[in-house]
XYZ file of C-alpha atoms in Angstrom:
666
model
C -36.896 -10.488 -28.086
C -34.755 -10.655 -30.964
C -33.093 -14.027 -32.067
C -29.571 -12.810 -31.195
C -30.940 -11.723 -27.643
C -32.489 -15.239 -27.167
C -29.400 -17.116 -28.327
C -27.302 -14.849 -25.921
C -29.469 -15.439 -23.272
C -29.373 -19.224 -23.731
C -25.500 -18.950 -23.773
C -24.672 -17.069 -20.767
C -27.430 -19.377 -18.908
C -25.653 -22.593 -20.052
C -24.393 -24.559 -17.153
C -20.661 -24.496 -16.678
C -18.695 -27.936 -16.544
C -17.152 -28.933 -13.293
C -13.691 -28.491 -14.588
C -14.319 -24.827 -15.476
C -15.951 -24.080 -12.254
C -13.002 -25.596 -10.547
C -10.615 -23.252 -12.808
C -12.559 -20.475 -11.828
C -12.362 -21.298 -7.962
C -8.630 -21.840 -7.958
C -7.867 -18.554 -10.084
C -10.115 -16.514 -7.672
C -8.427 -18.102 -4.681
C -5.126 -16.907 -5.968
C -6.538 -13.272 -6.554
C -7.897 -13.309 -2.883
C -4.877 -14.986 -1.146
C -2.869 -11.747 -0.483
C -6.155 -10.143 1.079
C -5.615 -12.735 4.129
C -2.600 -10.413 5.152
C -4.906 -7.458 5.510
C -8.045 -9.107 6.887
C -9.085 -10.001 10.420
C -8.461 -13.772 10.928
C -12.143 -14.463 11.324
C -13.011 -13.091 8.086
C -10.255 -15.073 6.291
C -11.463 -18.276 8.097
C -15.037 -17.544 6.897
C -13.844 -16.995 3.287
C -11.594 -20.017 3.438
C -14.458 -22.125 4.476
C -16.653 -20.975 1.536
C -13.772 -21.969 -0.846
C -13.498 -25.493 0.873
C -17.142 -26.171 0.722
C -17.131 -25.143 -3.090
C -13.947 -27.171 -3.580
C -15.535 -30.457 -2.000
C -18.793 -29.781 -3.923
C -17.162 -29.958 -7.108
C -15.343 -33.100 -6.172
C -18.601 -34.576 -5.294
C -18.090 -34.667 -1.461
C -20.656 -32.167 -0.514
C -24.084 -31.045 -2.006
C -24.478 -27.601 -3.222
C -25.691 -25.154 -0.492
C -29.430 -24.399 -0.714
C -30.572 -20.962 -1.393
C -31.941 -20.548 2.276
C -28.481 -21.299 3.511
C -26.764 -18.773 1.271
C -28.963 -16.183 2.546
C -28.262 -17.033 6.120
C -24.582 -17.107 5.177
C -24.800 -13.812 3.595
C -26.494 -12.338 6.911
C -23.770 -14.065 9.017
C -21.121 -12.562 6.958
C -22.416 -9.100 7.171
C -22.657 -9.554 10.924
C -18.984 -10.825 10.980
C -17.857 -7.902 8.878
C -19.582 -5.440 11.064
C -18.096 -6.985 14.313
C -14.636 -7.136 12.916
C -14.485 -3.498 11.060
C -17.463 -1.621 12.841
C -18.624 -0.758 9.110
C -19.527 -2.297 6.010
C -18.331 0.794 3.932
C -14.835 2.639 3.553
C -11.562 0.769 2.778
C -11.541 -1.834 5.635
C -15.153 -2.636 5.851
C -15.932 -2.341 2.318
C -13.176 -4.649 1.003
C -14.051 -7.248 3.796
C -17.804 -7.117 2.446
C -16.982 -7.428 -1.145
C -14.570 -10.487 -0.205
C -17.585 -12.315 1.735
C -19.840 -11.509 -1.156
C -17.295 -13.021 -3.921
C -17.102 -16.112 -1.724
C -20.841 -16.404 -1.747
C -21.025 -15.808 -5.530
C -18.620 -18.744 -5.994
C -20.924 -20.962 -3.798
C -23.852 -20.321 -6.153
C -22.011 -19.830 -9.609
C -23.514 -22.440 -12.121
C -23.514 -20.777 -15.535
C -21.644 -18.455 -17.864
C -23.216 -15.355 -16.443
C -22.346 -16.022 -12.648
C -18.717 -16.977 -13.764
C -18.303 -13.675 -15.624
C -19.631 -11.876 -12.583
C -16.961 -13.590 -10.538
C -14.203 -12.670 -12.770
C -15.295 -8.958 -12.666
C -15.457 -9.132 -8.821
C -11.930 -10.648 -9.104
C -10.625 -7.547 -11.226
C -12.123 -5.148 -8.713
C -10.637 -6.870 -5.691
C -7.351 -7.075 -7.669
C -7.291 -3.241 -7.626
C -8.411 -2.897 -3.707
C -5.201 -4.805 -3.064
C -3.326 -1.720 -3.717
C -5.378 0.226 -1.158
C -3.586 -1.872 1.662
C 0.099 -2.164 0.093
C 2.022 -0.936 -2.827
C 5.316 -3.269 -2.547
C 6.896 -4.698 -5.633
C 5.665 -8.086 -4.436
C 1.932 -6.965 -4.668
C 2.719 -5.325 -8.097
C 4.036 -8.508 -9.434
C 1.371 -10.796 -7.888
C -1.196 -8.502 -9.296
C 0.175 -8.650 -12.791
C 0.375 -12.539 -12.877
C -3.047 -12.494 -11.231
C -4.357 -10.147 -14.117
C -3.099 -12.588 -16.820
C -4.834 -15.543 -14.959
C -8.148 -13.436 -15.130
C -7.570 -12.595 -18.720
C -7.066 -16.256 -19.405
C -10.069 -17.173 -17.362
C -12.288 -14.764 -19.381
C -11.029 -16.085 -22.744
C -11.753 -19.637 -21.517
C -15.118 -18.758 -20.626
C -15.818 -16.720 -23.925
C -14.654 -19.582 -26.207
C -14.554 -22.907 -24.654
C -16.741 -25.462 -22.910
C -13.786 -27.056 -21.282
C -10.782 -25.371 -20.070
C -7.535 -25.839 -22.114
C -4.295 -26.326 -20.010
C -3.384 -23.486 -17.863
C -0.056 -22.962 -19.772
C -1.748 -22.760 -23.079
C -4.413 -20.450 -21.825
C -1.887 -18.301 -20.142
C 0.057 -17.984 -23.260
C -2.761 -16.498 -25.372
C -3.263 -13.857 -22.565
C 0.087 -12.823 -21.726
C 0.916 -11.954 -25.417
C -1.421 -8.733 -25.393
C -0.144 -7.868 -21.813
C 3.609 -7.820 -23.176
C 2.475 -5.590 -26.088
C 1.166 -2.982 -23.872
C 4.016 -2.982 -21.437
C 6.324 -0.653 -23.585
C 3.472 1.724 -23.954
C 2.647 1.552 -20.455
C 6.333 2.684 -19.483
C 6.245 5.536 -22.080
C 2.932 6.830 -20.634
C 4.094 6.471 -16.905
C 7.256 8.845 -17.884
C 5.289 11.407 -19.842
C 1.814 11.777 -18.577
C 1.593 14.962 -16.261
C 1.771 14.093 -12.687
C -0.168 15.911 -10.052
C 1.377 17.330 -7.021
C -1.319 15.625 -4.849
C -3.280 12.054 -5.114
C -6.214 12.173 -7.415
C -8.296 10.770 -4.404
C -7.525 10.264 -0.610
C -7.934 7.155 1.248
C -9.953 7.235 4.551
C -7.858 6.495 7.578
C -7.681 2.897 8.759
C -9.511 1.939 11.828
C -6.618 -0.206 13.031
C -3.943 1.273 15.246
C -0.616 2.156 13.778
C 2.765 1.583 15.771
C 4.731 4.701 16.122
C 6.048 7.389 18.339
C 3.154 8.978 20.694
C 2.278 12.515 21.872
C 2.288 11.118 25.428
C 5.115 9.224 27.302
C 4.650 7.072 30.141
C 6.643 4.114 31.622
C 6.617 1.318 29.045
C 5.821 3.557 25.855
C 9.165 3.004 24.249
C 9.559 -0.445 25.463
C 6.615 -1.558 23.763
C 7.993 -0.113 20.542
C 11.315 -2.027 21.081
C 9.743 -5.339 19.856
C 8.438 -3.894 16.696
C 10.156 -4.733 13.353
C 7.912 -2.322 11.474
C 9.773 0.171 9.256
C 9.629 3.697 10.360
C 11.590 5.319 7.524
C 14.676 4.993 5.167
C 17.218 7.915 5.321
C 19.736 8.712 2.360
C 22.453 11.309 2.725
C 23.412 13.349 -0.040
C 27.040 13.952 0.435
C 28.450 13.075 3.700
C 27.010 11.040 6.682
C 26.950 11.775 10.512
C 28.843 9.744 12.712
C 27.200 6.832 14.328
C 26.718 8.548 17.586
C 25.081 11.429 15.941
C 22.100 9.471 14.672
C 19.464 10.872 16.884
C 16.199 11.218 15.083
C 14.319 13.815 16.798
C 10.812 13.271 17.601
C 8.239 14.677 20.184
C 9.777 16.845 23.064
C 8.217 16.627 26.552
C 8.103 19.332 29.194
C 5.185 18.817 31.606
C 5.125 15.978 34.190
C 2.438 14.945 36.325
C 4.066 12.057 38.275
C 3.123 9.360 35.550
C 3.243 10.823 32.174
C 5.010 13.455 30.052
C 3.205 15.983 27.953
C 4.337 18.338 25.179
C 4.892 21.954 24.906
C 1.704 24.016 25.318
C 0.200 25.540 22.166
C 1.238 29.089 23.031
C 4.940 28.090 22.678
C 4.346 25.552 19.761
C 5.541 27.334 16.446
C 8.669 29.022 15.607
C 8.666 32.022 13.132
C 11.279 32.163 10.574
C 12.964 35.069 12.594
C 12.823 33.134 15.847
C 14.455 30.068 14.302
C 17.159 32.075 12.901
C 17.875 33.813 16.261
C 17.645 30.616 18.379
C 19.510 28.208 16.253
C 23.286 28.626 15.836
C 24.716 26.265 13.163
C 28.265 25.157 13.909
C 29.298 23.838 10.329
C 28.108 22.702 6.869
C 24.537 21.142 7.367
C 23.810 17.655 6.549
C 21.232 17.093 3.558
C 19.425 14.100 3.413
C 16.119 12.520 2.293
C 13.601 10.407 4.532
C 11.194 8.064 2.771
C 8.468 7.927 5.599
C 6.178 5.242 6.094
C 2.472 6.161 6.479
C 1.630 6.581 10.307
C -1.681 8.394 10.173
C -0.153 11.132 12.481
C 1.765 14.074 12.180
C 4.854 13.273 13.969
C 7.921 14.085 11.644
C 11.338 12.665 12.793
C 14.272 14.408 11.716
C 18.108 14.154 12.341
C 18.827 16.045 15.521
C 19.014 19.070 14.921
C 16.571 20.138 12.057
C 17.205 23.578 10.556
C 14.037 23.996 8.563
C 10.580 22.411 7.752
C 9.459 20.790 4.478
C 6.360 22.201 2.711
C 3.385 21.068 4.709
C 5.119 20.748 8.048
C 6.047 23.446 10.809
C 9.048 23.519 13.061
C 7.851 23.742 16.786
C 9.391 25.780 19.582
C 11.190 22.689 20.985
C 12.917 22.397 17.764
C 10.853 19.178 16.594
C 9.042 18.934 13.157
C 5.255 18.458 12.774
C 3.018 17.830 9.924
C -0.003 20.040 9.565
C -2.132 17.170 8.558
C -2.112 13.486 9.512
C 0.028 11.566 6.769
C -1.709 8.527 5.060
C 0.791 7.653 2.418
C 4.453 7.122 1.920
C 6.364 10.110 0.974
C 9.990 11.542 0.515
C 10.948 14.483 2.525
C 14.164 16.601 1.852
C 15.632 17.974 5.096
C 18.653 19.631 6.434
C 20.169 19.254 9.933
C 23.367 20.152 11.854
C 24.015 17.664 14.750
C 26.332 20.422 16.477
C 23.918 23.276 16.356
C 23.478 25.142 19.434
C 19.675 25.760 20.450
C 18.330 28.557 22.673
C 21.445 30.175 24.047
C 18.804 32.437 25.778
C 15.992 30.579 27.543
C 12.928 32.668 27.890
C 11.359 32.767 31.235
C 8.138 30.960 30.698
C 10.029 28.072 28.952
C 12.586 27.908 31.869
C 9.728 27.710 34.326
C 8.284 24.777 32.266
C 11.403 22.957 32.176
C 12.081 23.131 35.949
C 8.528 22.320 37.102
C 7.854 18.945 38.853
C 5.405 17.626 41.482
C 6.602 18.749 44.888
C 5.161 15.875 46.797
C 6.224 13.038 44.476
C 9.671 11.002 44.508
C 11.093 12.800 47.772
C 14.236 10.618 47.569
C 14.901 11.663 44.057
C 14.456 15.228 44.942
C 16.745 14.888 47.908
C 19.446 13.474 45.728
C 19.088 16.168 43.129
C 18.844 19.119 45.724
C 22.103 17.763 47.112
C 23.827 18.704 43.982
C 22.752 22.279 43.549
C 25.913 23.881 44.916
C 28.001 22.170 42.309
C 28.769 23.887 38.949
C 26.206 22.822 36.351
C 28.064 20.560 34.185
C 29.433 18.546 37.307
C 25.689 18.217 38.251
C 25.001 16.233 35.139
C 28.244 14.193 35.719
C 26.995 13.281 39.193
C 23.854 11.880 37.878
C 25.538 9.797 35.283
C 27.948 8.416 37.836
C 25.151 7.362 39.998
C 23.488 5.207 37.057
C 27.164 3.818 36.459
C 27.996 2.956 40.038
C 24.663 1.709 41.437
C 24.299 -1.661 39.669
C 21.570 -0.213 37.216
C 20.759 -2.658 34.341
C 19.223 -2.168 30.841
C 16.304 -4.433 30.313
C 13.437 -5.012 27.766
C 11.058 -6.081 30.659
C 11.394 -3.604 33.437
C 9.388 -4.575 36.654
C 6.424 -2.647 37.667
C 6.997 0.472 39.556
C 4.899 2.028 42.228
C 2.262 4.359 41.278
C 2.985 7.045 43.804
C 6.762 7.334 43.734
C 7.781 5.405 40.637
C 10.996 7.084 39.933
C 12.158 6.534 43.609
C 11.362 3.061 43.343
C 13.346 2.876 39.944
C 16.331 4.675 41.538
C 16.861 3.050 44.781
C 14.974 -0.248 44.347
C 14.626 -2.077 41.090
C 17.372 -0.211 39.390
C 16.168 -1.915 36.030
C 14.679 -0.092 33.262
C 14.373 0.936 29.608
C 15.459 4.279 27.953
C 12.325 6.100 29.113
C 13.179 5.360 32.755
C 16.690 6.557 32.484
C 15.699 9.747 30.720
C 12.684 10.460 33.004
C 14.756 10.129 36.161
C 17.677 11.910 34.709
C 15.568 14.712 33.800
C 13.724 15.071 37.230
C 17.173 14.911 38.979
C 18.351 17.683 36.905
C 15.178 19.663 37.752
C 15.824 18.995 41.482
C 19.475 20.276 40.873
C 18.073 23.415 39.668
C 19.046 22.700 35.743
C 16.113 23.175 33.125
C 15.738 19.775 31.465
C 13.383 18.012 29.019
C 12.812 14.565 27.633
C 13.179 13.995 23.954
C 11.929 11.027 22.067
C 12.568 9.723 18.610
C 14.923 6.954 17.103
C 18.385 5.994 17.775
C 20.775 4.664 15.130
C 19.270 2.250 12.475
C 20.822 -0.197 10.307
C 22.998 0.842 7.240
C 22.190 -0.970 4.018
C 24.922 -1.851 1.634
C 23.153 0.325 -0.938
C 24.187 3.330 1.259
C 20.966 4.216 3.039
C 19.879 3.881 6.579
C 16.966 1.595 7.806
C 15.187 2.979 10.858
C 12.556 0.696 12.482
C 9.909 1.231 15.264
C 12.138 -0.866 17.440
C 14.817 1.800 16.995
C 12.592 4.183 19.278
C 14.480 5.771 22.025
C 14.339 8.378 24.655
C 17.138 10.795 25.863
C 17.456 14.002 27.827
C 18.196 17.558 27.035
C 19.741 19.762 29.621
C 20.131 23.548 29.397
C 23.420 25.117 30.220
C 24.645 28.734 30.154
C 26.686 29.557 27.137
C 25.772 26.150 25.452
C 22.044 26.051 25.156
C 20.170 22.729 25.133
C 22.805 19.941 25.550
C 21.844 16.397 24.498
C 22.722 13.839 27.418
C 21.825 10.270 26.939
C 21.951 8.464 30.362
C 21.135 5.089 28.872
C 24.691 5.150 27.514
C 25.996 5.105 31.117
C 24.286 1.922 31.740
C 24.202 0.303 28.163
C 26.857 1.781 25.891
C 26.176 -0.936 23.365
C 22.671 0.291 22.800
C 24.064 3.539 21.246
C 26.079 1.515 18.814
C 24.160 -1.509 18.048
C 20.488 -1.158 18.972
C 18.319 -3.064 21.606
C 19.602 -6.490 20.540
C 23.247 -5.224 21.281
C 22.429 -3.809 24.689
C 20.528 -7.022 25.879
C 22.056 -9.917 24.098
C 20.425 -12.363 26.488
C 17.151 -11.158 25.321
C 17.737 -11.302 21.599
C 15.469 -14.194 21.185
C 12.520 -11.798 22.392
C 13.132 -9.625 19.459
C 11.783 -10.132 15.779
C 14.213 -11.284 13.307
C 14.502 -7.815 11.503
C 15.880 -6.122 14.709
C 18.410 -8.955 15.627
C 20.888 -8.036 12.886
C 22.621 -11.314 13.143
C 24.122 -11.059 9.595
C 22.741 -14.784 8.796
C 21.358 -15.732 5.597
C 17.731 -14.613 6.519
C 19.121 -11.209 7.313
C 20.927 -10.753 4.137
C 17.670 -11.900 2.355
C 15.981 -9.296 4.286
C 18.547 -6.729 3.214
C 18.191 -7.736 -0.543
C 14.565 -7.397 -0.375
C 14.550 -4.039 1.491
C 17.003 -2.787 -1.467
C 14.635 -3.903 -4.031
C 11.535 -2.228 -2.222
C 13.557 0.877 -1.440
C 14.082 1.121 -5.604
C 10.561 0.439 -6.148
C 9.366 3.166 -3.588
C 11.872 5.778 -4.808
C 11.550 5.329 -8.526
C 7.899 4.075 -9.152
C 5.714 4.876 -6.143
C 7.974 8.018 -5.399
C 8.043 9.332 -8.914
C 6.624 12.728 -8.707
C 6.416 15.746 -10.788
C 9.923 17.032 -9.847
C 11.439 13.590 -10.912
C 9.567 13.565 -14.083
C 10.825 17.141 -15.013
C 14.339 16.033 -14.339
C 13.995 12.939 -16.458
C 12.437 14.991 -19.387
C 15.173 17.498 -19.112
C 17.896 14.744 -19.347
C 15.942 13.244 -22.271
C 15.736 16.607 -23.877
C 11.924 16.565 -23.858
C 11.241 19.625 -22.026
C 9.469 22.551 -23.715
C 5.801 22.804 -25.196
C 6.978 22.006 -28.631
C 9.017 19.001 -27.503
C 6.105 17.692 -25.478
C 3.748 18.109 -28.267
C 6.135 16.300 -30.427
C 6.612 13.467 -28.102
C 2.932 13.211 -27.519
C 2.309 12.827 -31.087
C 4.940 10.192 -31.302
C 3.320 8.241 -28.485
C -0.007 8.589 -29.807
C 1.336 7.476 -33.286
C 2.764 4.503 -31.465
C -0.152 3.425 -29.759
C -2.376 3.858 -32.907
C 0.306 1.741 -34.764
C 0.192 -0.967 -32.201
C -3.695 -1.103 -32.327
C -3.482 -1.293 -36.136
C -1.019 -4.148 -36.004
C -3.335 -6.242 -33.518
C -6.266 -5.445 -35.519
C -4.649 -6.766 -38.836
C -3.160 -9.843 -36.945
C -6.815 -10.409 -35.660
C -8.250 -10.098 -38.924
C -5.926 -12.356 -40.666
C -6.679 -15.002 -37.859
C -10.375 -14.908 -38.848
C -11.417 -18.045 -40.993
C -11.456 -17.108 -44.829
C -14.959 -17.160 -46.282
C -15.762 -17.808 -49.986
C -17.982 -15.316 -51.965
C -20.874 -17.706 -51.756
C -20.628 -17.876 -47.784
C -20.302 -14.043 -47.458
C -23.575 -13.736 -49.745
C -25.378 -16.321 -47.757
C -24.529 -14.535 -44.389
C -25.897 -11.371 -45.560
C -29.051 -13.132 -46.688
C -29.424 -14.638 -43.380
C -28.885 -11.345 -41.644
C -31.751 -9.710 -43.560
C -34.000 -12.341 -42.686
C -33.026 -12.170 -38.853
C -33.686 -8.327 -39.091
C -37.131 -8.997 -40.227
C -37.746 -11.320 -37.085
C -37.240 -14.608 -38.825
C -35.624 -17.347 -36.455
C -32.260 -18.715 -38.097
C -31.740 -22.411 -37.448
C -27.736 -23.041 -38.036
C -28.567 -26.665 -39.481
C -31.440 -25.716 -41.822
C -30.600 -26.131 -45.662
C -31.683 -23.338 -47.966
C -34.464 -25.187 -49.432
C -35.897 -26.174 -45.838
C -35.580 -22.555 -45.082
C -37.516 -21.397 -48.062
C -40.415 -23.927 -47.326
C -40.596 -22.536 -43.812
C -40.791 -19.012 -45.208
C -43.696 -19.998 -47.512
C -45.432 -21.015 -44.444
C -44.563 -18.575 -41.889
C -43.761 -15.369 -43.882
C -45.196 -15.776 -47.269
C -44.571 -11.747 -47.980
C -40.719 -12.698 -48.043
C -41.166 -15.850 -49.862
C -41.041 -14.629 -53.526
C -37.658 -12.762 -53.152
C -36.345 -15.537 -51.018
C -37.280 -18.028 -53.741
C -35.458 -15.856 -56.328
C -32.485 -15.572 -54.257
C -32.266 -19.171 -53.303
C -32.581 -20.298 -56.968
C -29.745 -18.025 -58.236
C -27.645 -18.813 -55.017
C -27.982 -22.733 -55.476
C -26.953 -22.351 -59.143
C -23.855 -20.147 -58.411
C -22.725 -22.837 -55.901
C -23.617 -26.139 -57.636
C -24.042 -25.460 -61.469
C -21.211 -25.952 -63.803
C -22.029 -23.010 -66.046
C -23.196 -20.254 -63.643
C -21.525 -17.127 -64.766
C -24.628 -14.958 -64.374
C -25.888 -16.811 -61.130
C -23.694 -14.626 -58.925
C -24.822 -11.337 -60.375
C -28.607 -12.490 -60.182
C -28.167 -13.572 -56.663
C -26.762 -10.315 -55.495
C -29.475 -8.424 -57.439
C -32.072 -10.558 -55.533
C -30.328 -9.740 -52.162
C -30.299 -6.138 -53.051
C -34.095 -6.203 -53.737
C -34.548 -7.753 -50.430
C -32.491 -5.066 -48.698
C -34.840 -2.500 -50.204
C -37.957 -4.132 -48.934
C -39.227 -2.070 -45.929
C -38.602 -4.018 -42.657
C -41.556 -4.592 -40.138
């Protein structure tokens, strides 16, 4: 092992002071804090206990954990991760496992090597935070955390005791600020792929959202969820508030308990079928949806969508579906015509599906619907809505349990209290009993208009309504909930059930208080971040480059050279600044250091406090073959440093050094 290697080994194995270890603990704690939002509570508690033990140990209130205990803690942590995540790899299990290992490494960190390893783990965990969340808060937190890690690495490399945090941060923020302009330019001009460079595995946790099955309670469970479903921005004009029906899954088959979607043989619409079965009534509305990841294929769209975007299909029931599950936030451009007429001619197979119902279930409902069969079709729908208005029905977030056999009879003639899926289901069954084709449509109703001009639609805005097929009109939307709770159409669940407002999350109350205004300000910031940073795709890049006049191979090459020159200039400036910051050495010092370098390369141990004559005496004893040239150099070097008239000493010292360089190395 060379002298340099031995010296480096001694340095990285040197023990850290308690103050430096405390600095490491606190900064890594800042890095890991946001991960608690994405980890099971038991794992977060396990990590917090590890941090607490190390903190109390540094305060001399607890002993250092013995190695056997560390091994047992590691095995217990692995078991905890496996029990919580069912795996030790992938996004969820892998990150939990690395968090646990980082906490253990902090418990045993004693020297510089351990501290550097913890810093590297912190950098990696900083990156993994973006696997869970890409909000502006995460970006800002990560930027500040990165500055803290850089300052910590500098402290570990140059100081035995940590400097004040402000002083340390100042030295680390400067290079980061220097790099920001270059990062912005690269963000704009670097080619952007049409798809991510790598995909993320699906999370093992359940995702809130619309389902491919509908049964009592499906929508009411969503009514309490403040999770964002999507944001909608209309290009030129907006629909009326009562037209904000966002179409999702459509249900046809009913087995007495749950609804099912259209069979696969009727699922897809060709372009020719879509043109024939959809008659637009005016100028379509153009809009964009910023969809949150759902890990599913449901694509909500303003009723009624006219086409499917790339990667999606329009189905036979005029709903949209992605071909593959969507695991990332994306922006979709769509067109809809809320007044369009659908299926003026209803094929016989679809007519049979939209009239089918269990013959033995809900006899009272079937009798009521059958009593309207002799009436004109439109009047049959009015009789059902009148029944809801006049029979003391109520809209509630907590509907009572219904009987399993004849649940809709129980609802219509006994409890008379339900959520939107109860009204949609009972209305569709009444229409089928009355001889009218009908189906249930689920999706979202309304939303909240942001002052910046876009609509915020949350999972709590989930809704169910009915469509009835009428001769000459096609499928007509009828919302029976409006007969019972008209405020639900205009103001959401909170407006429909004001007495239950306290049961809803704050984001769904829309009380226009201080907290609500703060939420809107934050949502506006997040919307801009998602649209202009996370959603900055190849199309946006092309538009921006065109606006800047950078489009074209010649221009791109030119601007590429400009960016490269800018980067090289910044690097050169920093190198010059670094060189100027180095301590100035005299010619004698530079020659002496070159002499020591030659000895070190020949295996001679260099002792920093050793004088030139003491070094020469040691060479006579240990390396006599080097002593003659070393003696000649030392004589001329000392004359150069200390003699009054030593004009030739510099030349002779350099000549002796040159002869030493020519001597063969062992």
